[in-house]
Amino acid sequence: MVLEATMIVVDNSESSRNGDYVPSRWDAQADAVNLIFSVKTNANPESSVGLMSMGGKGPEVLVTLTTDFGKVLDGIHRTKIRGGTHLATGIQIAGLALKHRQNKSQRQRIIVFTCSPIDEDEKSLVKLAKRMKKNNISIDFVAFGDLEPENTKKLEAFNESIKGGDGSHLVVIPPGPSLLSDHLVSCPILAGDGVAPRGEPGMDGGAGGGGGDFDFGVDPSTDPELALALRMSMEEEKARQEKEGKKEGETSEPLEGIPEEQPLLNESGEASGSGEATNSEKPKKDDEDPKKDEDGDKMDTA
């Protein structure tokens, strides 16, 4: 699969407080970040993901490129909702973070979540897009929230200017009862990382439905916690069975120096030890016979 270094830019402006997306704009982004990290690292374990915010006083790099989801999760929890967005500056800083990646063979990609009005003009955004394309950086936009025609037009102009061989996508997600991550699963942003759009084989409701392409019938990209719990449960059960098998093997081996128990019945069907007992009784009877003879002789002489 594709080896990538991905910087995720989240929108933590005041607009992310709105609850028109389930459960809120900010929580929907956090859930989507979880999905993107899982998909990228599952597609290639050497791929790395970073996180930064573009709200408040200015953009902030929360987590540099890493393969540790705990760091990304900590960065999400440390982020505070405040101020407006700085889209152009955030993209530039994300490009610098990708430039300093350790593995230079990784492709560079930026995924930007935007749910607030865009202050930059179209001309400056097009200029920035051409510069990012020159540096071989792909940029995906996830537009939701404030979907004003002016904002959409600016993002479309940016996307047209940066489109290249690696693919840069613009996804516009309107409000609805579905989660933001559910829309991302079916969009082309993650389709290239082994996540097929819904309705195709390998996904629920497709020709190969039923989860037959995934362990335990659970897609780890959509529910990584459940897939991990099932995998750990299977490994624990396997370890327990192996441990019991070893114990049974040890107990079945005969111990040296300890005679085996004598069978209850001998070959003739009699209780074991009865023959010995009868044999031991016979000498006693032989010993008693002389005594009886002596008594008889005494009586005769008397």
mmCIF file of C-alpha atoms in Angstrom:
data_model
loop_
_atom_site.group_PDB
_atom_site.id
_atom_site.type_symbol
_atom_site.label_atom_id
_atom_site.label_comp_id
_atom_site.label_asym_id
_atom_site.label_seq_id
_atom_site.Cartn_x
_atom_site.Cartn_y
_atom_site.Cartn_z
ATOM 1 C CA MET A 1 0.000 0.000 0.000
ATOM 2 C CA VAL A 2 0.942 3.673 -0.282
ATOM 3 C CA LEU A 3 3.591 4.876 2.168
ATOM 4 C CA GLU A 4 2.482 8.328 3.312
ATOM 5 C CA ALA A 5 3.169 11.030 5.836
ATOM 6 C CA THR A 6 -0.139 12.737 6.607
ATOM 7 C CA MET A 7 -0.729 15.956 8.513
ATOM 8 C CA ILE A 8 -4.314 16.415 9.701
ATOM 9 C CA VAL A 9 -5.383 20.048 10.201
ATOM 10 C CA VAL A 10 -8.490 20.460 12.365
ATOM 11 C CA ASP A 11 -10.707 23.516 12.680
ATOM 12 C CA ASN A 12 -10.955 24.506 16.348
ATOM 13 C CA SER A 13 -12.510 27.921 15.784
ATOM 14 C CA GLU A 14 -15.646 29.075 17.541
ATOM 15 C CA SER A 15 -17.710 27.702 14.647
ATOM 16 C CA SER A 16 -16.756 24.163 15.701
ATOM 17 C CA ARG A 17 -18.996 24.491 18.781
ATOM 18 C CA ASN A 18 -22.151 24.178 16.681
ATOM 19 C CA GLY A 19 -24.217 21.027 17.060
ATOM 20 C CA ASP A 20 -25.589 20.721 13.520
ATOM 21 C CA TYR A 21 -23.344 17.671 13.080
ATOM 22 C CA VAL A 22 -23.550 14.645 15.385
ATOM 23 C CA PRO A 23 -22.617 15.083 18.205
ATOM 24 C CA SER A 24 -20.973 18.468 17.447
ATOM 25 C CA ARG A 25 -18.663 19.851 14.799
ATOM 26 C CA TRP A 26 -15.599 19.446 16.995
ATOM 27 C CA ASP A 27 -16.454 15.959 18.243
ATOM 28 C CA ALA A 28 -17.217 14.900 14.675
ATOM 29 C CA GLN A 29 -13.710 16.023 13.672
ATOM 30 C CA ALA A 30 -12.172 14.090 16.574
ATOM 31 C CA ASP A 31 -13.968 10.938 15.473
ATOM 32 C CA ALA A 32 -12.836 11.478 11.883
ATOM 33 C CA VAL A 33 -9.211 11.903 13.007
ATOM 34 C CA ASN A 34 -9.482 8.530 14.751
ATOM 35 C CA LEU A 35 -10.716 6.953 11.515
ATOM 36 C CA ILE A 36 -8.035 8.538 9.326
ATOM 37 C CA PHE A 37 -5.225 7.459 11.651
ATOM 38 C CA SER A 38 -6.520 3.866 11.724
ATOM 39 C CA VAL A 39 -6.899 3.662 7.951
ATOM 40 C CA LYS A 40 -3.478 5.140 7.198
ATOM 41 C CA THR A 41 -1.558 2.973 9.662
ATOM 42 C CA ASN A 42 -3.482 -0.184 8.762
ATOM 43 C CA ALA A 43 -2.788 0.375 5.064
ATOM 44 C CA ASN A 44 0.945 0.639 5.774
ATOM 45 C CA PRO A 45 2.450 0.259 9.277
ATOM 46 C CA GLU A 46 5.319 2.587 8.310
ATOM 47 C CA SER A 47 2.970 5.452 7.440
ATOM 48 C CA SER A 48 2.895 8.279 9.980
ATOM 49 C CA VAL A 49 0.248 10.819 10.952
ATOM 50 C CA GLY A 50 0.571 14.246 12.552
ATOM 51 C CA LEU A 51 -2.003 16.654 13.963
ATOM 52 C CA MET A 52 -2.295 20.423 14.111
ATOM 53 C CA SER A 53 -4.994 23.048 14.683
ATOM 54 C CA MET A 54 -5.568 26.269 12.763
ATOM 55 C CA GLY A 55 -7.863 28.165 15.142
ATOM 56 C CA GLY A 56 -7.263 30.566 17.989
ATOM 57 C CA LYS A 57 -4.426 33.111 17.786
ATOM 58 C CA GLY A 58 -2.653 31.044 15.159
ATOM 59 C CA PRO A 59 -1.992 27.492 13.891
ATOM 60 C CA GLU A 60 -0.363 25.091 16.346
ATOM 61 C CA VAL A 61 1.359 21.753 15.741
ATOM 62 C CA LEU A 62 -0.197 19.455 18.324
ATOM 63 C CA VAL A 63 1.586 16.216 17.365
ATOM 64 C CA THR A 64 4.476 15.728 14.964
ATOM 65 C CA LEU A 65 4.449 12.774 12.569
ATOM 66 C CA THR A 66 4.024 9.596 14.604
ATOM 67 C CA THR A 67 2.661 6.051 14.546
ATOM 68 C CA ASP A 68 1.468 6.249 18.169
ATOM 69 C CA PHE A 69 -2.271 6.879 18.312
ATOM 70 C CA GLY A 70 -2.032 7.760 22.008
ATOM 71 C CA LYS A 71 -0.112 10.931 21.130
ATOM 72 C CA VAL A 72 -2.721 11.924 18.565
ATOM 73 C CA LEU A 73 -5.505 11.287 21.060
ATOM 74 C CA ASP A 74 -3.711 13.392 23.658
ATOM 75 C CA GLY A 75 -3.322 16.208 21.142
ATOM 76 C CA ILE A 76 -7.069 16.200 20.442
ATOM 77 C CA HIS A 77 -7.893 16.402 24.156
ATOM 78 C CA ARG A 78 -5.447 19.302 24.677
ATOM 79 C CA THR A 79 -6.990 21.381 21.894
ATOM 80 C CA LYS A 80 -9.172 24.305 22.975
ATOM 81 C CA ILE A 81 -11.947 25.850 20.883
ATOM 82 C CA ARG A 82 -11.350 29.557 20.354
ATOM 83 C CA GLY A 83 -10.968 32.364 17.837
ATOM 84 C CA GLY A 84 -11.156 32.189 14.054
ATOM 85 C CA THR A 85 -9.308 30.131 11.448
ATOM 86 C CA HIS A 86 -5.998 30.745 9.665
ATOM 87 C CA LEU A 87 -6.326 28.445 6.668
ATOM 88 C CA ALA A 88 -3.405 29.558 4.499
ATOM 89 C CA THR A 89 -0.960 29.788 7.417
ATOM 90 C CA GLY A 90 -2.058 26.379 8.709
ATOM 91 C CA ILE A 91 -1.427 24.746 5.335
ATOM 92 C CA GLN A 92 2.028 26.328 5.091
ATOM 93 C CA ILE A 93 3.026 25.116 8.575
ATOM 94 C CA ALA A 94 1.716 21.629 7.774
ATOM 95 C CA GLY A 95 3.893 21.645 4.645
ATOM 96 C CA LEU A 96 6.949 22.524 6.738
ATOM 97 C CA ALA A 97 6.162 19.671 9.147
ATOM 98 C CA LEU A 98 6.017 17.250 6.205
ATOM 99 C CA LYS A 99 9.280 18.612 4.826
ATOM 100 C CA HIS A 100 11.058 17.573 8.047
ATOM 101 C CA ARG A 101 9.712 14.004 8.015
ATOM 102 C CA GLN A 102 12.289 11.356 8.903
ATOM 103 C CA ASN A 103 11.399 8.917 6.121
ATOM 104 C CA LYS A 104 11.884 10.856 2.874
ATOM 105 C CA SER A 105 10.335 8.014 0.842
ATOM 106 C CA GLN A 106 6.921 8.813 2.331
ATOM 107 C CA ARG A 107 4.488 10.685 0.117
ATOM 108 C CA GLN A 108 3.272 13.976 1.538
ATOM 109 C CA ARG A 109 -0.408 14.628 2.190
ATOM 110 C CA ILE A 110 -2.402 17.211 4.144
ATOM 111 C CA ILE A 111 -6.033 16.659 5.147
ATOM 112 C CA VAL A 112 -7.776 19.897 6.155
ATOM 113 C CA PHE A 113 -11.096 20.088 8.016
ATOM 114 C CA THR A 114 -12.842 23.418 7.624
ATOM 115 C CA CYS A 115 -16.211 24.351 9.116
ATOM 116 C CA SER A 116 -15.940 28.142 9.364
ATOM 117 C CA PRO A 117 -15.834 31.089 6.935
ATOM 118 C CA ILE A 118 -12.610 31.445 4.911
ATOM 119 C CA ASP A 119 -11.033 34.898 5.200
ATOM 120 C CA GLU A 120 -8.349 34.425 2.516
ATOM 121 C CA ASP A 121 -9.188 35.536 -1.012
ATOM 122 C CA GLU A 122 -9.307 33.180 -3.951
ATOM 123 C CA LYS A 123 -6.181 34.569 -5.615
ATOM 124 C CA SER A 124 -3.928 33.948 -2.605
ATOM 125 C CA LEU A 125 -5.317 30.440 -2.169
ATOM 126 C CA VAL A 126 -4.630 29.564 -5.819
ATOM 127 C CA LYS A 127 -1.068 30.835 -5.453
ATOM 128 C CA LEU A 128 -0.600 28.699 -2.337
ATOM 129 C CA ALA A 129 -2.018 25.655 -4.122
ATOM 130 C CA LYS A 130 0.516 25.982 -6.956
ATOM 131 C CA ARG A 131 3.342 26.239 -4.441
ATOM 132 C CA MET A 132 2.171 23.086 -2.613
ATOM 133 C CA LYS A 133 1.879 21.233 -5.914
ATOM 134 C CA LYS A 134 5.445 22.230 -6.779
ATOM 135 C CA ASN A 135 6.573 20.640 -3.501
ATOM 136 C CA ASN A 136 4.691 17.394 -4.354
ATOM 137 C CA ILE A 137 2.204 17.811 -1.521
ATOM 138 C CA SER A 138 -1.351 16.524 -1.956
ATOM 139 C CA ILE A 139 -4.073 18.396 -0.075
ATOM 140 C CA ASP A 140 -7.549 17.048 0.710
ATOM 141 C CA PHE A 141 -10.324 19.318 1.979
ATOM 142 C CA VAL A 142 -13.246 18.153 4.121
ATOM 143 C CA ALA A 143 -15.690 21.037 3.999
ATOM 144 C CA PHE A 144 -18.645 20.978 6.381
ATOM 145 C CA GLY A 145 -20.503 23.417 8.580
ATOM 146 C CA ASP A 146 -20.588 26.848 6.937
ATOM 147 C CA LEU A 147 -21.096 25.761 3.327
ATOM 148 C CA GLU A 148 -21.602 29.200 1.858
ATOM 149 C CA PRO A 149 -21.196 29.472 -1.936
ATOM 150 C CA GLU A 150 -18.272 31.850 -1.444
ATOM 151 C CA ASN A 151 -16.386 29.332 0.701
ATOM 152 C CA THR A 152 -17.119 26.461 -1.652
ATOM 153 C CA LYS A 153 -15.940 28.469 -4.646
ATOM 154 C CA LYS A 154 -12.592 29.254 -2.998
ATOM 155 C CA LEU A 155 -12.015 25.609 -2.087
ATOM 156 C CA GLU A 156 -12.910 24.460 -5.603
ATOM 157 C CA ALA A 157 -10.424 26.919 -7.114
ATOM 158 C CA PHE A 158 -7.737 25.667 -4.714
ATOM 159 C CA ASN A 159 -8.515 22.042 -5.563
ATOM 160 C CA GLU A 160 -8.386 22.664 -9.326
ATOM 161 C CA SER A 161 -4.967 24.284 -8.994
ATOM 162 C CA ILE A 162 -3.367 21.519 -6.917
ATOM 163 C CA LYS A 163 -4.747 18.430 -8.612
ATOM 164 C CA GLY A 164 -1.928 16.070 -9.567
ATOM 165 C CA GLY A 165 -0.937 12.451 -9.987
ATOM 166 C CA ASP A 166 -1.234 11.584 -6.292
ATOM 167 C CA GLY A 167 -4.732 13.029 -6.129
ATOM 168 C CA SER A 168 -6.116 15.922 -4.134
ATOM 169 C CA HIS A 169 -9.785 15.805 -3.253
ATOM 170 C CA LEU A 170 -12.505 18.154 -2.089
ATOM 171 C CA VAL A 171 -15.367 16.600 -0.127
ATOM 172 C CA VAL A 172 -18.372 18.698 0.855
ATOM 173 C CA ILE A 173 -20.489 17.090 3.598
ATOM 174 C CA PRO A 174 -23.872 18.669 4.367
ATOM 175 C CA PRO A 175 -25.464 18.409 7.835
ATOM 176 C CA GLY A 176 -27.368 15.213 8.573
ATOM 177 C CA PRO A 177 -27.923 12.400 11.057
ATOM 178 C CA SER A 178 -24.860 10.460 9.879
ATOM 179 C CA LEU A 179 -21.435 10.834 11.460
ATOM 180 C CA LEU A 180 -18.710 12.720 9.655
ATOM 181 C CA SER A 181 -16.550 9.590 9.681
ATOM 182 C CA ASP A 182 -19.304 7.629 7.905
ATOM 183 C CA HIS A 183 -19.120 10.043 4.986
ATOM 184 C CA LEU A 184 -15.324 9.848 4.904
ATOM 185 C CA VAL A 185 -15.412 6.068 4.560
ATOM 186 C CA SER A 186 -17.340 6.387 1.302
ATOM 187 C CA CYS A 187 -15.360 9.325 -0.100
ATOM 188 C CA PRO A 188 -12.259 9.106 -2.348
ATOM 189 C CA ILE A 189 -9.966 10.524 0.367
ATOM 190 C CA LEU A 190 -9.727 7.118 2.073
ATOM 191 C CA ALA A 191 -10.772 4.903 -0.848
ATOM 192 C CA GLY A 192 -7.167 4.641 -2.008
ATOM 193 C CA ASP A 193 -6.049 3.167 1.330
ATOM 194 C CA GLY A 194 -7.992 -0.099 1.114
ATOM 195 C CA VAL A 195 -11.352 1.298 2.253
ATOM 196 C CA ALA A 196 -13.871 0.569 -0.472
ATOM 197 C CA PRO A 197 -16.870 2.879 -0.853
ATOM 198 C CA ARG A 198 -20.052 1.508 0.632
ATOM 199 C CA GLY A 199 -22.033 -0.724 -1.682
ATOM 200 C CA GLU A 200 -18.885 -2.300 -3.147
ATOM 201 C CA PRO A 201 -17.522 -5.748 -2.227
ATOM 202 C CA GLY A 202 -15.922 -5.827 1.182
ATOM 203 C CA MET A 203 -18.257 -3.284 2.763
ATOM 204 C CA ASP A 204 -21.606 -3.730 4.444
ATOM 205 C CA GLY A 205 -24.395 -4.225 1.956
ATOM 206 C CA GLY A 206 -22.004 -5.010 -0.920
ATOM 207 C CA ALA A 207 -21.665 -8.136 -3.006
ATOM 208 C CA GLY A 208 -19.239 -9.522 -0.477
ATOM 209 C CA GLY A 209 -21.228 -8.203 2.477
ATOM 210 C CA GLY A 210 -21.409 -9.721 5.904
ATOM 211 C CA GLY A 211 -17.878 -8.589 6.748
ATOM 212 C CA GLY A 212 -16.330 -11.651 5.106
ATOM 213 C CA ASP A 213 -13.170 -9.718 4.200
ATOM 214 C CA PHE A 214 -12.463 -8.738 7.829
ATOM 215 C CA ASP A 215 -11.553 -10.715 10.940
ATOM 216 C CA PHE A 216 -14.566 -11.405 13.182
ATOM 217 C CA GLY A 217 -16.772 -9.662 10.588
ATOM 218 C CA VAL A 218 -15.743 -6.206 11.879
ATOM 219 C CA ASP A 219 -14.060 -3.544 9.750
ATOM 220 C CA PRO A 220 -11.196 -2.149 11.901
ATOM 221 C CA SER A 221 -11.335 1.171 10.066
ATOM 222 C CA THR A 222 -14.933 1.829 11.119
ATOM 223 C CA ASP A 223 -14.786 0.370 14.636
ATOM 224 C CA PRO A 224 -11.124 -0.077 15.680
ATOM 225 C CA GLU A 225 -11.919 -0.467 19.391
ATOM 226 C CA LEU A 226 -14.292 -3.392 18.819
ATOM 227 C CA ALA A 227 -11.885 -5.064 16.386
ATOM 228 C CA LEU A 228 -9.023 -4.698 18.886
ATOM 229 C CA ALA A 229 -11.123 -6.086 21.740
ATOM 230 C CA LEU A 230 -12.147 -9.106 19.672
ATOM 231 C CA ARG A 231 -8.561 -9.734 18.588
ATOM 232 C CA MET A 232 -7.266 -9.531 22.174
ATOM 233 C CA SER A 233 -10.032 -11.877 23.347
ATOM 234 C CA MET A 234 -9.077 -14.406 20.680
ATOM 235 C CA GLU A 235 -5.387 -14.229 21.614
ATOM 236 C CA GLU A 236 -6.169 -14.688 25.313
ATOM 237 C CA GLU A 237 -8.362 -17.707 24.580
ATOM 238 C CA LYS A 238 -5.656 -19.188 22.365
ATOM 239 C CA ALA A 239 -3.029 -18.691 25.080
ATOM 240 C CA ARG A 240 -5.332 -20.285 27.665
ATOM 241 C CA GLN A 241 -5.908 -23.341 25.478
ATOM 242 C CA GLU A 242 -2.184 -23.746 24.863
ATOM 243 C CA LYS A 243 -1.514 -23.523 28.606
ATOM 244 C CA GLU A 244 -4.130 -26.183 29.367
ATOM 245 C CA GLY A 245 -2.698 -28.397 26.633
ATOM 246 C CA LYS A 246 0.760 -28.203 28.216
ATOM 247 C CA LYS A 247 -0.653 -29.084 31.655
ATOM 248 C CA GLU A 248 -2.466 -32.120 30.236
ATOM 249 C CA GLY A 249 0.714 -33.253 28.518
ATOM 250 C CA GLU A 250 2.678 -33.045 31.786
ATOM 251 C CA THR A 251 0.103 -34.964 33.835
ATOM 252 C CA SER A 252 -0.237 -37.749 31.248
ATOM 253 C CA GLU A 253 3.487 -38.653 31.448
ATOM 254 C CA PRO A 254 4.262 -41.412 34.075
ATOM 255 C CA LEU A 255 6.408 -40.276 36.966
ATOM 256 C CA GLU A 256 9.733 -42.097 37.412
ATOM 257 C CA GLY A 257 10.251 -44.096 40.610
ATOM 258 C CA ILE A 258 6.556 -44.369 41.429
ATOM 259 C CA PRO A 259 4.969 -47.770 40.671
ATOM 260 C CA GLU A 260 1.702 -47.768 38.819
ATOM 261 C CA GLU A 261 -1.430 -48.701 40.704
ATOM 262 C CA GLN A 262 -2.323 -52.381 40.806
ATOM 263 C CA PRO A 263 -5.462 -53.329 38.875
ATOM 264 C CA LEU A 264 -8.514 -54.256 40.906
ATOM 265 C CA LEU A 265 -8.999 -57.599 39.086
ATOM 266 C CA ASN A 266 -6.393 -60.060 37.902
ATOM 267 C CA GLU A 267 -6.419 -62.057 34.695
ATOM 268 C CA SER A 268 -8.736 -64.743 36.133
ATOM 269 C CA GLY A 269 -11.289 -62.151 37.156
ATOM 270 C CA GLU A 270 -10.636 -62.477 40.885
ATOM 271 C CA ALA A 271 -9.779 -59.605 43.176
ATOM 272 C CA SER A 272 -6.126 -58.762 42.996
ATOM 273 C CA GLY A 273 -4.189 -60.052 45.996
ATOM 274 C CA SER A 274 -6.701 -62.891 46.688
ATOM 275 C CA GLY A 275 -4.321 -65.481 45.301
ATOM 276 C CA GLU A 276 -1.552 -64.307 47.511
ATOM 277 C CA ALA A 277 -3.876 -64.316 50.482
ATOM 278 C CA THR A 278 -4.900 -67.949 49.853
ATOM 279 C CA ASN A 279 -1.311 -68.973 49.369
ATOM 280 C CA SER A 280 -0.346 -67.333 52.621
ATOM 281 C CA GLU A 281 -3.197 -69.097 54.389
ATOM 282 C CA LYS A 282 -2.109 -72.541 53.169
ATOM 283 C CA PRO A 283 1.155 -72.618 55.147
ATOM 284 C CA LYS A 284 -0.795 -71.707 58.263
ATOM 285 C CA LYS A 285 -3.016 -74.725 57.757
ATOM 286 C CA ASP A 286 0.013 -76.919 57.234
ATOM 287 C CA ASP A 287 1.458 -75.610 60.461
ATOM 288 C CA GLU A 288 -1.765 -76.359 62.299
ATOM 289 C CA ASP A 289 -1.961 -79.978 61.172
ATOM 290 C CA PRO A 290 1.031 -81.222 63.245
ATOM 291 C CA LYS A 291 -0.454 -79.657 66.319
ATOM 292 C CA LYS A 292 -3.697 -81.492 65.807
ATOM 293 C CA ASP A 293 -1.783 -84.773 65.342
ATOM 294 C CA GLU A 294 0.124 -84.194 68.568
ATOM 295 C CA ASP A 295 -3.144 -83.560 70.416
ATOM 296 C CA GLY A 296 -4.585 -86.692 69.017
ATOM 297 C CA ASP A 297 -1.604 -88.731 70.107
ATOM 298 C CA LYS A 298 -1.840 -87.335 73.582
ATOM 299 C CA MET A 299 -5.437 -88.330 73.830
ATOM 300 C CA ASP A 300 -4.641 -91.815 72.673
ATOM 301 C CA THR A 301 -1.900 -92.303 75.252
ATOM 302 C CA ALA A 302 -4.182 -90.996 77.940
#
